[in-house]
Amino acid sequence: MADTIFITDERIDGDTDADGPLAGCTVAIKDNISTEGVRTTCGSAMLEDYVPPYDATVVSRLKDAGATIVGKTNMDEFGMGTTTETSAFGPTDNPAAPGHVPGGSSGGSAAAVAAGEAELALGSDTGGSIRCPAAFCGVVGIKPTYGLVSRYGLVAYGNSLEQIGPFGETVEDAAALLDVIAGPDDRDATTRAVELDGESYADAATGDVDGLTIGVPTELVEGADEGVVDTFWDAIAELEAQGAEYHEVSLPSVEHAVEAYYVIAMSEASSNLARFDGVRYGPETDADGNWNEAFSAVRKEGFGDEVKRRILLGTYALSAGYHDKYYKKAQDARAWVKQDFDEALSEADVLASPTMPVTPFEQGESVDDPLQMYLADANTVPVNLADLPAISVPAGESDADGLPVGLQLVGPSFGEERLIRAASALE
Ligand code: GLN
């Protein structure tokens, strides 16, 4: 089953009578977003046969907009990974860099757009899972401000961190998909209405960066590979040539962001995944009678190694006596990261960095080294800790290996239009 973009290759027609904004458009959907009547596996053997009885809010909105859904895409199991290799359904190749990973965890969605299997795609981003695959596959991905897009029907991994967001080949395409999915939802009390400056997010893709001030956080450039850094500065020079100006800024707290992110994400995961108990979900096992045995048998069989590792670490971090040592410290670090971003954004319109400090790994290179995988998230996870919006836009190829490099722009809360305007200047 190697090299799969779609876990389930099924077409779902939207409202074809309506001349909605996405009429005639094809959209691929990450397999942790619920689709009524079409199985939704989260890349896990635990949910191999699970068919949701309802649509996620974003899916209803796509249908109303006239879009055609072309399938459910491969992903790291429950969103836990940076390469799409932790999927129980096998890896996905990178259409922009064959033999390399497409990034993760929304690797199938980014690959679907890069390979032309769909014009648009939806992913989810808990700590970089939209931006990383966008950067690795040479497409555009947007991680919305926490609360802009409904999470109703998104299978939870780290619910205080994650948002559903769009992929497109261009900034304007991704923005047009954001227009359809954004906005308040009675079924997700963390959503809110946003007053736009213009008519729509897509309208903001004007490419006008005249007078834009860009802050470049030193800490997010320092650790990146040389080829990535060179490509990054070329992109900044391109924006300067169009009238933007940049200055360096410092975010001292981001040094602790990866640690804080993994403590919080794993803690939330250990709680969110407790529902996979073998009663409502999960494969048949031959454990009989004793509920504890049945519970552990189904989790042993249904979950892969990375998911088990995170449930164990998250449970440990939350256990009595350790709460203050890990979880509380991580929450303090989260508050510090937020404050650093707010300060930096009081003196710049947007912040810019390489999306990923590295170019795409070769297939198989990082699966046995979880720490290497976690550290690759250094530039994306701080944004989720701060609840802010960010976009990844192709910046070109690294001179070192010819592989795709993404530029990440981070903006103030609900400042998506500004990010869309600035990112479109690089196209
Ligand atoms: N790579 C990060 C993780 O494994 C981010 C995943 C995500 O955003 N879903 O947690």
CSV table of C-alpha atoms and ligand atoms in Angstrom, one decimal:
chain,number,residue,atom,x,y,z
A,1,MET,CA,0.0,0.0,0.0
A,2,ALA,CA,3.0,2.2,-0.3
A,3,ASP,CA,2.8,5.7,-1.8
A,4,THR,CA,-0.7,6.5,-1.1
A,5,ILE,CA,-2.1,10.1,-1.4
A,6,PHE,CA,-5.7,9.0,-0.6
A,7,ILE,CA,-6.6,6.6,2.2
A,8,THR,CA,-10.2,6.5,0.8
A,9,ASP,CA,-10.6,7.4,-2.9
A,10,GLU,CA,-14.2,8.4,-2.9
A,11,ARG,CA,-16.0,11.2,-4.6
A,12,ILE,CA,-18.6,13.2,-2.8
A,13,ASP,CA,-20.5,15.7,-4.9
A,14,GLY,CA,-21.5,19.0,-3.3
A,15,ASP,CA,-24.7,21.0,-3.9
A,16,THR,CA,-24.5,20.9,-7.7
A,17,ASP,CA,-27.6,23.2,-8.2
A,18,ALA,CA,-26.0,26.1,-6.4
A,19,ASP,CA,-23.6,28.3,-8.3
A,20,GLY,CA,-21.6,28.5,-5.0
A,21,PRO,CA,-18.1,30.0,-4.8
A,22,LEU,CA,-16.4,26.6,-5.2
A,23,ALA,CA,-18.7,25.2,-7.9
A,24,GLY,CA,-16.7,22.9,-10.1
A,25,CYS,CA,-13.7,22.9,-7.7
A,26,THR,CA,-12.1,19.7,-6.5
A,27,VAL,CA,-11.1,19.5,-2.8
A,28,ALA,CA,-9.1,16.7,-1.0
A,29,ILE,CA,-9.8,16.3,2.7
A,30,LYS,CA,-7.5,15.2,5.5
A,31,ASP,CA,-8.7,11.9,7.0
A,32,ASN,CA,-9.2,13.3,10.5
A,33,ILE,CA,-12.1,15.5,9.3
A,34,SER,CA,-15.5,13.8,9.5
A,35,THR,CA,-17.4,13.0,6.3
A,36,GLU,CA,-20.9,11.6,6.7
A,37,GLY,CA,-21.1,8.1,5.2
A,38,VAL,CA,-17.4,8.1,4.2
A,39,ARG,CA,-14.9,6.4,6.4
A,40,THR,CA,-12.6,8.7,8.4
A,41,THR,CA,-9.6,6.8,9.7
A,42,CYS,CA,-7.2,9.4,11.1
A,43,GLY,CA,-4.4,7.3,9.5
A,44,SER,CA,-5.0,4.7,12.2
A,45,ALA,CA,-5.9,1.0,12.4
A,46,MET,CA,-8.1,1.9,15.3
A,47,LEU,CA,-10.5,3.7,12.9
A,48,GLU,CA,-9.9,1.6,9.8
A,49,ASP,CA,-13.7,0.8,9.5
A,50,TYR,CA,-15.1,3.9,11.2
A,51,VAL,CA,-17.8,5.7,9.2
A,52,PRO,CA,-19.0,9.0,10.8
A,53,PRO,CA,-22.7,9.6,11.0
A,54,TYR,CA,-22.3,13.4,10.4
A,55,ASP,CA,-20.2,16.0,8.5
A,56,ALA,CA,-17.7,18.3,10.1
A,57,THR,CA,-18.8,21.9,9.8
A,58,VAL,CA,-16.1,22.6,7.2
A,59,VAL,CA,-17.4,19.7,5.1
A,60,SER,CA,-21.0,21.0,5.2
A,61,ARG,CA,-19.7,24.4,4.1
A,62,LEU,CA,-17.7,22.9,1.2
A,63,LYS,CA,-20.8,21.1,0.1
A,64,ASP,CA,-22.9,24.2,0.3
A,65,ALA,CA,-20.3,26.1,-1.7
A,66,GLY,CA,-20.7,23.5,-4.5
A,67,ALA,CA,-17.2,21.8,-4.2
A,68,THR,CA,-16.6,18.3,-5.2
A,69,ILE,CA,-14.7,16.3,-2.6
A,70,VAL,CA,-12.3,13.8,-4.3
A,71,GLY,CA,-11.1,11.8,-1.4
A,72,LYS,CA,-9.8,11.5,2.2
A,73,THR,CA,-6.0,12.0,2.4
A,74,ASN,CA,-3.2,10.2,4.1
A,75,MET,CA,-1.8,11.6,7.3
A,76,ASP,CA,0.4,10.8,10.3
A,77,GLU,CA,-1.6,8.7,12.7
A,78,PHE,CA,-4.0,11.1,14.6
A,79,GLY,CA,-1.8,14.0,13.3
A,80,MET,CA,1.2,12.9,15.2
A,81,GLY,CA,4.2,13.3,13.0
A,82,THR,CA,6.1,15.5,10.6
A,83,THR,CA,6.5,13.2,7.6
A,84,THR,CA,3.2,11.2,7.1
A,85,GLU,CA,5.2,8.1,7.8
A,86,THR,CA,3.4,7.2,11.0
A,87,SER,CA,0.2,6.4,9.0
A,88,ALA,CA,-1.1,2.9,9.4
A,89,PHE,CA,-1.7,3.0,5.6
A,90,GLY,CA,1.9,3.4,4.5
A,91,PRO,CA,3.9,6.5,3.4
A,92,THR,CA,3.1,9.1,0.8
A,93,ASP,CA,5.7,10.2,-1.7
A,94,ASN,CA,6.5,13.9,-2.3
A,95,PRO,CA,5.4,14.9,-5.8
A,96,ALA,CA,7.7,17.8,-5.8
A,97,ALA,CA,10.7,15.8,-4.6
A,98,PRO,CA,10.2,12.0,-5.4
A,99,GLY,CA,11.9,9.7,-2.8
A,100,HIS,CA,11.4,12.3,-0.1
A,101,VAL,CA,8.6,12.7,2.5
A,102,PRO,CA,5.8,15.2,1.8
A,103,GLY,CA,6.0,16.5,5.3
A,104,GLY,CA,3.3,16.0,7.9
A,105,SER,CA,1.0,15.4,9.3
A,106,SER,CA,-1.2,16.6,6.5
A,107,GLY,CA,1.1,15.1,3.9
A,108,GLY,CA,-1.6,13.5,1.7
A,109,SER,CA,-3.5,16.8,1.4
A,110,ALA,CA,-0.4,18.8,0.3
A,111,ALA,CA,0.7,16.0,-2.1
A,112,ALA,CA,-2.8,15.9,-3.6
A,113,VAL,CA,-2.5,19.6,-4.6
A,114,ALA,CA,1.1,19.3,-5.7
A,115,ALA,CA,0.3,16.3,-7.8
A,116,GLY,CA,-2.8,17.9,-9.4
A,117,GLU,CA,-5.1,15.3,-7.8
A,118,ALA,CA,-7.2,18.1,-6.4
A,119,GLU,CA,-7.2,21.9,-6.9
A,120,LEU,CA,-7.6,22.6,-3.2
A,121,ALA,CA,-7.2,20.6,0.1
A,122,LEU,CA,-8.0,20.8,3.8
A,123,GLY,CA,-5.5,19.9,6.5
A,124,SER,CA,-5.2,20.5,10.2
A,125,ASP,CA,-2.4,22.2,12.0
A,126,THR,CA,-1.7,21.4,15.7
A,127,GLY,CA,2.0,22.3,15.6
A,128,GLY,CA,2.8,22.8,11.9
A,129,SER,CA,0.9,20.1,10.1
A,130,ILE,CA,-0.4,22.4,7.3
A,131,ARG,CA,2.7,24.6,7.0
A,132,CYS,CA,5.3,21.8,7.0
A,133,PRO,CA,3.8,19.8,4.1
A,134,ALA,CA,3.0,23.0,2.2
A,135,ALA,CA,6.7,23.9,2.5
A,136,PHE,CA,7.9,20.4,1.6
A,137,CYS,CA,5.6,20.0,-1.4
A,138,GLY,CA,6.0,23.5,-2.8
A,139,VAL,CA,2.4,24.6,-2.3
A,140,VAL,CA,0.6,27.3,-0.1
A,141,GLY,CA,-0.9,26.4,3.3
A,142,ILE,CA,-2.6,28.6,5.9
A,143,LYS,CA,-2.9,27.9,9.6
A,144,PRO,CA,-5.7,30.2,10.7
A,145,THR,CA,-5.9,32.1,14.0
A,146,TYR,CA,-7.3,29.8,16.8
A,147,GLY,CA,-11.1,30.4,16.7
A,148,LEU,CA,-11.4,31.4,13.0
A,149,VAL,CA,-12.4,28.0,11.7
A,150,SER,CA,-14.8,25.5,13.4
A,151,ARG,CA,-13.3,22.3,14.8
A,152,TYR,CA,-16.6,20.6,15.0
A,153,GLY,CA,-16.1,17.2,13.4
A,154,LEU,CA,-12.3,17.4,13.5
A,155,VAL,CA,-11.0,14.3,15.5
A,156,ALA,CA,-9.1,16.0,18.4
A,157,TYR,CA,-5.4,15.5,18.9
A,158,GLY,CA,-4.3,18.7,20.8
A,159,ASN,CA,-7.6,20.7,20.9
A,160,SER,CA,-6.2,23.9,22.4
A,161,LEU,CA,-3.6,24.2,19.6
A,162,GLU,CA,-5.3,23.0,16.4
A,163,GLN,CA,-7.1,24.6,13.5
A,164,ILE,CA,-8.3,23.3,10.2
A,165,GLY,CA,-6.9,25.2,7.2
A,166,PRO,CA,-6.6,25.3,3.4
A,167,PHE,CA,-4.0,24.3,0.9
A,168,GLY,CA,-3.8,25.7,-2.7
A,169,GLU,CA,-1.4,26.0,-5.5
A,170,THR,CA,-1.6,29.8,-5.1
A,171,VAL,CA,-2.2,32.1,-2.2
A,172,GLU,CA,-5.4,33.3,-3.8
A,173,ASP,CA,-6.7,29.7,-4.2
A,174,ALA,CA,-6.0,28.9,-0.5
A,175,ALA,CA,-7.6,32.2,0.5
A,176,ALA,CA,-10.7,31.4,-1.4
A,177,LEU,CA,-11.0,28.1,0.4
A,178,LEU,CA,-10.5,30.0,3.7
A,179,ASP,CA,-13.4,32.3,2.8
A,180,VAL,CA,-15.7,29.2,2.6
A,181,ILE,CA,-14.6,27.5,5.9
A,182,ALA,CA,-14.0,30.5,8.2
A,183,GLY,CA,-16.6,32.1,10.5
A,184,PRO,CA,-18.5,31.4,13.6
A,185,ASP,CA,-20.2,28.0,14.3
A,186,ASP,CA,-22.8,27.3,17.0
A,187,ARG,CA,-21.2,23.9,17.4
A,188,ASP,CA,-17.8,25.2,18.3
A,189,ALA,CA,-17.9,27.8,21.1
A,190,THR,CA,-14.3,28.8,20.5
A,191,THR,CA,-15.2,30.3,17.0
A,192,ARG,CA,-16.0,34.0,16.5
A,193,ALA,CA,-17.0,36.4,13.8
A,194,VAL,CA,-14.3,38.5,12.2
A,195,GLU,CA,-14.8,41.9,10.5
A,196,LEU,CA,-12.7,41.9,7.3
A,197,ASP,CA,-11.0,45.0,5.9
A,198,GLY,CA,-11.9,44.0,2.4
A,199,GLU,CA,-14.6,42.0,0.7
A,200,SER,CA,-13.0,38.5,1.2
A,201,TYR,CA,-9.7,36.8,2.0
A,202,ALA,CA,-9.2,36.0,-1.7
A,203,ASP,CA,-9.5,39.7,-2.4
A,204,ALA,CA,-6.6,40.4,-0.1
A,205,ALA,CA,-4.2,38.6,-2.5
A,206,THR,CA,-3.1,41.8,-4.2
A,207,GLY,CA,0.7,41.3,-3.8
A,208,ASP,CA,1.0,44.9,-2.4
A,209,VAL,CA,3.8,45.0,0.1
A,210,ASP,CA,4.7,48.7,-0.3
A,211,GLY,CA,5.5,50.0,3.2
A,212,LEU,CA,5.1,46.6,4.9
A,213,THR,CA,7.4,46.1,7.9
A,214,ILE,CA,8.8,42.6,8.4
A,215,GLY,CA,10.3,41.4,11.6
A,216,VAL,CA,12.8,38.5,11.2
A,217,PRO,CA,13.1,36.6,14.5
A,218,THR,CA,16.8,35.7,14.8
A,219,GLU,CA,16.1,32.5,16.7
A,220,LEU,CA,14.0,31.1,13.9
A,221,VAL,CA,16.7,31.6,11.3
A,222,GLU,CA,19.9,30.7,13.2
A,223,GLY,CA,19.2,27.0,13.5
A,224,ALA,CA,18.2,26.4,9.9
A,225,ASP,CA,20.3,24.6,7.2
A,226,GLU,CA,22.5,26.9,5.1
A,227,GLY,CA,20.6,26.2,1.8
A,228,VAL,CA,17.3,27.0,3.5
A,229,VAL,CA,18.7,30.3,5.0
A,230,ASP,CA,20.0,31.5,1.7
A,231,THR,CA,16.7,30.8,-0.1
A,232,PHE,CA,14.9,32.6,2.8
A,233,TRP,CA,17.0,35.8,2.5
A,234,ASP,CA,16.5,35.8,-1.3
A,235,ALA,CA,12.7,35.9,-0.6
A,236,ILE,CA,13.1,38.7,1.9
A,237,ALA,CA,15.2,40.6,-0.7
A,238,GLU,CA,12.4,40.1,-3.2
A,239,LEU,CA,9.9,41.6,-0.8
A,240,GLU,CA,12.3,44.5,-0.1
A,241,ALA,CA,12.6,45.2,-3.8
A,242,GLN,CA,8.8,45.5,-3.8
A,243,GLY,CA,8.8,48.2,-1.1
A,244,ALA,CA,8.8,46.2,2.1
A,245,GLU,CA,11.4,46.8,4.8
A,246,TYR,CA,12.7,44.3,7.4
A,247,HIS,CA,14.5,44.4,10.7
A,248,GLU,CA,15.6,41.6,13.0
A,249,VAL,CA,13.7,40.9,16.2
A,250,SER,CA,14.2,38.5,19.1
A,251,LEU,CA,11.8,36.0,20.6
A,252,PRO,CA,13.9,34.6,23.5
A,253,SER,CA,11.0,32.3,24.6
A,254,VAL,CA,11.0,30.2,21.5
A,255,GLU,CA,14.0,28.3,22.8
A,256,HIS,CA,11.5,26.5,25.1
A,257,ALA,CA,8.7,26.2,22.5
A,258,VAL,CA,9.3,22.7,21.3
A,259,GLU,CA,9.5,21.3,24.9
A,260,ALA,CA,6.3,23.2,25.9
A,261,TYR,CA,4.5,22.2,22.8
A,262,TYR,CA,5.2,18.5,23.2
A,263,VAL,CA,4.2,18.5,26.9
A,264,ILE,CA,0.9,20.2,26.1
A,265,ALA,CA,0.1,18.3,22.9
A,266,MET,CA,0.9,14.9,24.4
A,267,SER,CA,-1.1,15.8,27.6
A,268,GLU,CA,-4.1,16.7,25.5
A,269,ALA,CA,-3.6,13.7,23.3
A,270,SER,CA,-3.6,11.3,26.2
A,271,SER,CA,-6.9,12.7,27.3
A,272,ASN,CA,-8.5,13.0,23.8
A,273,LEU,CA,-7.5,9.5,22.8
A,274,ALA,CA,-9.0,7.9,25.9
A,275,ARG,CA,-12.3,7.5,24.0
A,276,PHE,CA,-10.7,4.8,21.8
A,277,ASP,CA,-11.6,2.1,24.3
A,278,GLY,CA,-12.7,-0.8,22.1
A,279,VAL,CA,-16.4,-0.4,23.0
A,280,ARG,CA,-17.3,2.3,20.6
A,281,TYR,CA,-14.3,2.2,18.3
A,282,GLY,CA,-11.5,-0.2,17.4
A,283,PRO,CA,-10.7,-3.6,15.9
A,284,GLU,CA,-12.1,-6.9,17.3
A,285,THR,CA,-9.7,-8.6,19.6
A,286,ASP,CA,-9.9,-12.0,21.3
A,287,ALA,CA,-9.7,-10.5,24.8
A,288,ASP,CA,-12.7,-11.8,26.6
A,289,GLY,CA,-14.6,-10.7,29.7
A,290,ASN,CA,-12.3,-8.5,31.7
A,291,TRP,CA,-12.8,-4.8,30.6
A,292,ASN,CA,-9.2,-3.8,31.5
A,293,GLU,CA,-7.8,-6.6,29.3
A,294,ALA,CA,-10.1,-5.7,26.4
A,295,PHE,CA,-9.2,-2.0,26.7
A,296,SER,CA,-5.5,-2.7,26.6
A,297,ALA,CA,-5.8,-5.3,23.8
A,298,VAL,CA,-7.6,-3.0,21.5
A,299,ARG,CA,-5.2,-0.1,22.1
A,300,LYS,CA,-2.2,-2.4,21.7
A,301,GLU,CA,-3.5,-3.5,18.3
A,302,GLY,CA,-5.2,-0.3,17.1
A,303,PHE,CA,-2.5,2.3,17.9
A,304,GLY,CA,0.9,2.6,16.3
A,305,ASP,CA,4.2,3.2,18.1
A,306,GLU,CA,4.2,7.0,17.9
A,307,VAL,CA,0.7,7.3,19.2
A,308,LYS,CA,1.5,4.9,22.1
A,309,ARG,CA,4.7,6.9,22.9
A,310,ARG,CA,2.7,10.1,23.2
A,311,ILE,CA,-0.2,8.7,25.2
A,312,LEU,CA,2.4,7.3,27.7
A,313,LEU,CA,4.3,10.5,27.9
A,314,GLY,CA,1.2,12.6,28.2
A,315,THR,CA,-0.3,10.4,30.9
A,316,TYR,CA,3.0,10.7,32.8
A,317,ALA,CA,3.1,14.5,32.5
A,318,LEU,CA,-0.4,14.8,33.9
A,319,SER,CA,0.0,12.2,36.7
A,320,ALA,CA,-0.4,13.2,40.3
A,321,GLY,CA,2.8,14.8,41.6
A,322,TYR,CA,4.2,15.7,38.2
A,323,HIS,CA,1.5,18.2,37.1
A,324,ASP,CA,3.4,21.2,38.4
A,325,LYS,CA,6.7,20.0,37.1
A,326,TYR,CA,5.7,19.6,33.5
A,327,TYR,CA,2.2,20.7,32.5
A,328,LYS,CA,2.1,23.9,34.5
A,329,LYS,CA,5.6,24.8,33.4
A,330,ALA,CA,4.6,24.2,29.8
A,331,GLN,CA,1.6,26.5,30.2
A,332,ASP,CA,3.8,29.2,31.7
A,333,ALA,CA,6.2,28.9,28.7
A,334,ARG,CA,3.1,29.1,26.4
A,335,ALA,CA,2.1,32.4,28.0
A,336,TRP,CA,5.7,33.7,27.6
A,337,VAL,CA,5.7,32.7,23.9
A,338,LYS,CA,2.5,34.6,23.3
A,339,GLN,CA,3.8,37.7,25.0
A,340,ASP,CA,7.0,37.6,22.9
A,341,PHE,CA,5.0,37.4,19.7
A,342,ASP,CA,2.7,40.2,20.8
A,343,GLU,CA,5.7,42.4,21.5
A,344,ALA,CA,7.5,41.6,18.2
A,345,LEU,CA,4.2,42.2,16.3
A,346,SER,CA,3.8,45.6,17.9
A,347,GLU,CA,6.8,46.7,15.9
A,348,ALA,CA,6.3,44.9,12.7
A,349,ASP,CA,3.3,44.1,10.5
A,350,VAL,CA,4.4,40.5,10.0
A,351,LEU,CA,7.1,38.2,11.2
A,352,ALA,CA,9.0,36.1,8.6
A,353,SER,CA,11.1,32.9,8.9
A,354,PRO,CA,11.8,29.7,7.0
A,355,THR,CA,8.8,27.5,7.6
A,356,MET,CA,11.0,24.4,8.2
A,357,PRO,CA,14.6,24.6,9.2
A,358,VAL,CA,15.4,21.7,6.8
A,359,THR,CA,14.4,20.5,3.3
A,360,PRO,CA,12.3,17.3,3.0
A,361,PHE,CA,13.8,14.2,4.6
A,362,GLU,CA,14.4,11.2,2.5
A,363,GLN,CA,11.8,8.5,3.0
A,364,GLY,CA,12.6,6.4,6.1
A,365,GLU,CA,15.3,8.8,7.3
A,366,SER,CA,13.6,10.1,10.4
A,367,VAL,CA,11.2,7.3,11.5
A,368,ASP,CA,13.5,5.9,14.1
A,369,ASP,CA,14.5,9.2,15.5
A,370,PRO,CA,11.5,10.9,17.1
A,371,LEU,CA,13.6,13.6,18.7
A,372,GLN,CA,15.0,14.7,15.3
A,373,MET,CA,11.4,14.8,14.1
A,374,TYR,CA,10.2,16.9,17.0
A,375,LEU,CA,13.0,19.4,16.6
A,376,ALA,CA,12.1,19.9,13.0
A,377,ASP,CA,9.0,21.6,14.3
A,378,ALA,CA,11.0,24.5,15.9
A,379,ASN,CA,9.6,27.2,13.7
A,380,THR,CA,6.0,26.1,13.4
A,381,VAL,CA,5.0,25.1,17.0
A,382,PRO,CA,5.6,28.6,18.6
A,383,VAL,CA,2.8,30.0,16.4
A,384,ASN,CA,0.2,27.4,17.7
A,385,LEU,CA,1.3,28.1,21.3
A,386,ALA,CA,0.5,31.8,20.6
A,387,ASP,CA,-2.8,31.0,18.8
A,388,LEU,CA,-1.7,33.2,15.9
A,389,PRO,CA,-2.3,32.9,12.1
A,390,ALA,CA,0.5,31.9,9.7
A,391,ILE,CA,1.0,31.1,6.1
A,392,SER,CA,3.6,29.1,4.2
A,393,VAL,CA,4.4,30.2,0.7
A,394,PRO,CA,7.0,28.6,-1.7
A,395,ALA,CA,10.2,30.6,-1.5
A,396,GLY,CA,12.2,28.6,-4.2
A,397,GLU,CA,14.6,25.7,-4.0
A,398,SER,CA,17.6,25.3,-1.7
A,399,ASP,CA,20.9,25.7,-3.6
A,400,ALA,CA,22.3,22.9,-1.5
A,401,ASP,CA,20.0,20.1,-2.7
A,402,GLY,CA,17.5,21.6,-5.1
A,403,LEU,CA,14.6,20.8,-2.7
A,404,PRO,CA,11.6,23.1,-1.9
A,405,VAL,CA,11.8,25.7,0.8
A,406,GLY,CA,8.9,27.5,2.3
A,407,LEU,CA,8.7,31.0,3.8
A,408,GLN,CA,6.5,31.4,6.9
A,409,LEU,CA,4.7,34.7,7.6
A,410,VAL,CA,3.1,35.1,11.0
A,411,GLY,CA,0.6,37.9,11.7
A,412,PRO,CA,-1.4,39.3,14.6
A,413,SER,CA,-4.6,37.6,15.8
A,414,PHE,CA,-7.2,37.4,13.0
A,415,GLY,CA,-4.7,39.2,10.7
A,416,GLU,CA,-5.1,36.7,7.9
A,417,GLU,CA,-5.7,39.3,5.2
A,418,ARG,CA,-2.4,40.9,5.9
A,419,LEU,CA,-0.6,37.5,5.6
A,420,ILE,CA,-2.4,36.8,2.3
A,421,ARG,CA,-1.5,40.2,0.9
A,422,ALA,CA,2.2,39.8,1.8
A,423,ALA,CA,2.5,36.2,0.7
A,424,SER,CA,1.0,36.9,-2.7
A,425,ALA,CA,3.9,39.3,-3.4
A,426,LEU,CA,6.2,36.3,-3.7
A,427,GLU,CA,4.2,34.7,-6.6
B,1,GLN,N1,4.7,17.6,14.0
B,1,GLN,C1,3.9,18.0,15.0
B,1,GLN,C2,3.4,16.9,15.9
B,1,GLN,O1,3.8,15.8,15.6
B,1,GLN,C3,2.7,18.8,14.5
B,1,GLN,C4,1.6,17.9,14.1
B,1,GLN,C5,0.3,18.6,13.8
B,1,GLN,O2,0.3,19.8,13.6
B,1,GLN,N2,-0.8,17.9,13.8
B,1,GLN,O3,2.8,17.0,16.9
